[in-house]
Short mmCIF file of N, CA and C in Angstrom, two decimals:
data_model
loop_
_atom_site.label_atom_id
_atom_site.label_comp_id
_atom_site.label_asym_id
_atom_site.label_seq_id
_atom_site.Cartn_x
_atom_site.Cartn_y
_atom_site.Cartn_z
N MET A 283 3.86 -14.39 6.62
CA MET A 283 3.34 -14.24 7.97
C MET A 283 4.23 -15.04 8.90
N PRO A 284 4.68 -14.45 10.00
CA PRO A 284 5.55 -15.19 10.91
C PRO A 284 4.78 -16.24 11.71
N GLY A 285 5.45 -17.30 11.96
CA GLY A 285 4.87 -18.37 12.77
C GLY A 285 5.97 -19.08 13.52
N VAL A 286 5.67 -19.57 14.70
CA VAL A 286 6.68 -20.21 15.53
C VAL A 286 6.12 -21.51 16.07
N LYS A 287 6.93 -22.56 15.95
CA LYS A 287 6.58 -23.83 16.57
C LYS A 287 7.54 -24.06 17.73
N LEU A 288 7.01 -24.54 18.84
CA LEU A 288 7.85 -24.76 20.01
C LEU A 288 8.85 -25.88 19.75
N ARG A 289 10.09 -25.62 20.10
CA ARG A 289 11.13 -26.64 20.00
C ARG A 289 11.14 -27.47 21.28
N ASP A 290 11.86 -28.58 21.24
CA ASP A 290 11.96 -29.42 22.45
C ASP A 290 12.68 -28.66 23.56
N GLY A 291 12.04 -28.59 24.71
CA GLY A 291 12.64 -27.95 25.88
C GLY A 291 12.66 -26.43 25.81
N GLU A 292 11.90 -25.85 24.90
CA GLU A 292 11.88 -24.40 24.77
C GLU A 292 10.72 -23.83 25.59
N THR A 293 11.00 -22.73 26.29
CA THR A 293 9.95 -22.10 27.09
C THR A 293 9.11 -21.19 26.21
N PHE A 294 7.99 -20.78 26.76
CA PHE A 294 7.11 -19.87 26.02
C PHE A 294 7.79 -18.54 25.77
N ASP A 295 8.54 -18.04 26.76
CA ASP A 295 9.21 -16.75 26.61
C ASP A 295 10.21 -16.76 25.46
N GLU A 296 10.96 -17.86 25.31
CA GLU A 296 11.92 -17.95 24.21
C GLU A 296 11.21 -17.98 22.86
N ALA A 297 10.13 -18.72 22.78
CA ALA A 297 9.37 -18.79 21.53
C ALA A 297 8.74 -17.44 21.22
N TYR A 298 8.25 -16.77 22.23
CA TYR A 298 7.65 -15.45 22.03
C TYR A 298 8.69 -14.46 21.53
N ARG A 299 9.90 -14.54 22.08
CA ARG A 299 11.00 -13.68 21.65
C ARG A 299 11.33 -13.92 20.17
N ARG A 300 11.36 -15.20 19.77
CA ARG A 300 11.61 -15.51 18.36
C ARG A 300 10.50 -14.97 17.47
N PHE A 301 9.26 -15.08 17.94
CA PHE A 301 8.12 -14.56 17.18
C PHE A 301 8.22 -13.05 17.01
N LYS A 302 8.59 -12.33 18.06
CA LYS A 302 8.72 -10.89 17.99
C LYS A 302 9.80 -10.49 16.99
N LYS A 303 10.91 -11.22 16.95
CA LYS A 303 11.97 -10.93 16.00
C LYS A 303 11.48 -11.11 14.57
N GLN A 304 10.74 -12.19 14.34
CA GLN A 304 10.20 -12.42 13.00
C GLN A 304 9.23 -11.32 12.60
N ALA A 305 8.40 -10.91 13.53
CA ALA A 305 7.44 -9.86 13.24
C ALA A 305 8.15 -8.54 12.93
N ASP A 306 9.23 -8.24 13.65
CA ASP A 306 10.00 -7.02 13.39
C ASP A 306 10.66 -7.08 12.02
N ARG A 307 11.20 -8.23 11.67
CA ARG A 307 11.85 -8.37 10.36
C ARG A 307 10.87 -8.20 9.22
N ASN A 308 9.64 -8.64 9.41
CA ASN A 308 8.63 -8.54 8.36
C ASN A 308 7.86 -7.23 8.38
N LEU A 309 8.20 -6.32 9.29
CA LEU A 309 7.59 -4.99 9.40
C LEU A 309 6.08 -5.04 9.60
N ILE A 310 5.63 -6.03 10.33
CA ILE A 310 4.19 -6.19 10.54
C ILE A 310 3.64 -5.09 11.45
N VAL A 311 4.37 -4.77 12.51
CA VAL A 311 3.89 -3.78 13.46
C VAL A 311 3.83 -2.41 12.82
N THR A 312 4.87 -2.02 12.08
CA THR A 312 4.86 -0.70 11.46
C THR A 312 3.78 -0.60 10.39
N GLU A 313 3.57 -1.67 9.66
CA GLU A 313 2.53 -1.68 8.64
C GLU A 313 1.15 -1.54 9.27
N SER A 314 0.90 -2.24 10.36
CA SER A 314 -0.41 -2.15 11.00
C SER A 314 -0.63 -0.78 11.61
N ARG A 315 0.42 -0.17 12.15
CA ARG A 315 0.27 1.18 12.70
C ARG A 315 -0.05 2.19 11.60
N SER A 316 0.60 2.03 10.44
CA SER A 316 0.34 2.98 9.37
C SER A 316 -1.08 2.82 8.83
N ARG A 317 -1.66 1.63 8.93
CA ARG A 317 -3.01 1.40 8.43
C ARG A 317 -4.08 1.54 9.50
N ARG A 318 -3.70 1.91 10.70
CA ARG A 318 -4.64 1.93 11.82
C ARG A 318 -5.76 2.95 11.63
N PHE A 319 -5.41 4.15 11.20
CA PHE A 319 -6.39 5.22 11.13
C PHE A 319 -6.71 5.55 9.68
N PHE A 320 -7.96 5.90 9.44
CA PHE A 320 -8.40 6.28 8.10
C PHE A 320 -8.01 7.72 7.84
N GLU A 321 -7.45 7.98 6.66
CA GLU A 321 -7.12 9.34 6.27
C GLU A 321 -8.11 9.77 5.19
N SER A 322 -8.71 10.92 5.41
CA SER A 322 -9.64 11.43 4.40
C SER A 322 -8.84 12.01 3.23
N LYS A 323 -9.55 12.31 2.16
CA LYS A 323 -8.89 12.85 0.98
C LYS A 323 -8.24 14.20 1.26
N THR A 324 -8.90 15.00 2.10
CA THR A 324 -8.34 16.32 2.40
C THR A 324 -7.04 16.19 3.20
N GLU A 325 -6.99 15.22 4.11
CA GLU A 325 -5.76 15.02 4.88
C GLU A 325 -4.62 14.56 3.98
N LYS A 326 -4.94 13.66 3.05
CA LYS A 326 -3.92 13.19 2.10
C LYS A 326 -3.42 14.35 1.25
N ARG A 327 -4.37 15.19 0.81
CA ARG A 327 -4.01 16.34 -0.01
C ARG A 327 -3.10 17.30 0.76
N LYS A 328 -3.45 17.54 2.04
CA LYS A 328 -2.63 18.42 2.86
C LYS A 328 -1.22 17.87 3.04
N LYS A 329 -1.12 16.55 3.28
CA LYS A 329 0.19 15.94 3.44
C LYS A 329 1.01 16.06 2.16
N ARG A 330 0.37 15.82 1.01
CA ARG A 330 1.08 15.94 -0.26
C ARG A 330 1.57 17.37 -0.48
N LYS A 331 0.74 18.34 -0.10
CA LYS A 331 1.10 19.74 -0.27
C LYS A 331 2.28 20.10 0.64
N ILE A 332 2.25 19.63 1.87
CA ILE A 332 3.35 19.89 2.81
C ILE A 332 4.64 19.24 2.31
N ASN A 333 4.54 18.00 1.84
CA ASN A 333 5.73 17.32 1.35
C ASN A 333 6.30 18.00 0.11
N ALA A 334 5.43 18.49 -0.77
CA ALA A 334 5.90 19.20 -1.96
C ALA A 334 6.62 20.49 -1.57
N LYS A 335 6.08 21.18 -0.57
CA LYS A 335 6.70 22.42 -0.12
C LYS A 335 8.08 22.14 0.49
N LYS A 336 8.17 21.08 1.30
CA LYS A 336 9.46 20.70 1.89
C LYS A 336 10.48 20.36 0.82
N LYS A 337 10.02 19.61 -0.20
CA LYS A 337 10.91 19.21 -1.29
C LYS A 337 11.43 20.43 -2.04
N MET A 338 10.55 21.38 -2.30
CA MET A 338 10.94 22.59 -3.02
C MET A 338 11.92 23.42 -2.20
N LEU A 339 11.67 23.55 -0.90
CA LEU A 339 12.58 24.31 -0.05
C LEU A 339 13.95 23.64 0.02
N LYS A 340 13.98 22.33 0.04
CA LYS A 340 15.24 21.61 0.07
C LYS A 340 16.02 21.85 -1.22
N ARG A 341 15.32 21.79 -2.36
CA ARG A 341 15.98 22.05 -3.64
C ARG A 341 16.53 23.47 -3.69
N LEU A 342 15.74 24.41 -3.22
CA LEU A 342 16.16 25.80 -3.21
C LEU A 342 17.39 25.98 -2.33
N TYR A 343 17.39 25.35 -1.17
CA TYR A 343 18.52 25.42 -0.25
C TYR A 343 19.78 24.85 -0.90
N MET A 344 19.64 23.68 -1.56
CA MET A 344 20.79 23.06 -2.19
C MET A 344 21.30 23.91 -3.35
N LEU A 345 20.40 24.51 -4.12
CA LEU A 345 20.79 25.36 -5.23
C LEU A 345 21.55 26.59 -4.74
N ARG A 346 21.04 27.23 -3.72
CA ARG A 346 21.74 28.41 -3.16
C ARG A 346 23.09 28.04 -2.58
N ARG A 347 23.15 26.88 -1.96
CA ARG A 347 24.41 26.41 -1.40
C ARG A 347 25.42 26.14 -2.51
N TYR A 348 24.95 25.57 -3.60
CA TYR A 348 25.81 25.29 -4.74
C TYR A 348 26.29 26.58 -5.38
N GLU A 349 25.39 27.56 -5.54
CA GLU A 349 25.75 28.83 -6.17
C GLU A 349 26.72 29.62 -5.32
N SER A 350 26.65 29.48 -4.01
CA SER A 350 27.55 30.24 -3.13
C SER A 350 28.99 29.74 -3.25
N ARG A 351 29.14 28.50 -3.69
CA ARG A 351 30.49 27.94 -3.85
C ARG A 351 31.17 28.43 -5.13
N LEU A 352 30.38 28.91 -6.09
CA LEU A 352 30.95 29.36 -7.37
C LEU A 352 31.60 30.68 -7.30
#
């Protein structure tokens, strides 16, 4: 967890900037956004199905591209 202690002669804005950098490096914001909303089982299933379809189409595209070179 990021934490910042004020240095001697440091303003709040500088400390806040350092804190934001630490938070970005630790991916705290992206993690919290991904966990913000609840996904039901049906939504998860739909996403898995869409991703599987995309993966299959990509493989098919690569296979056809490879065969066209032969």
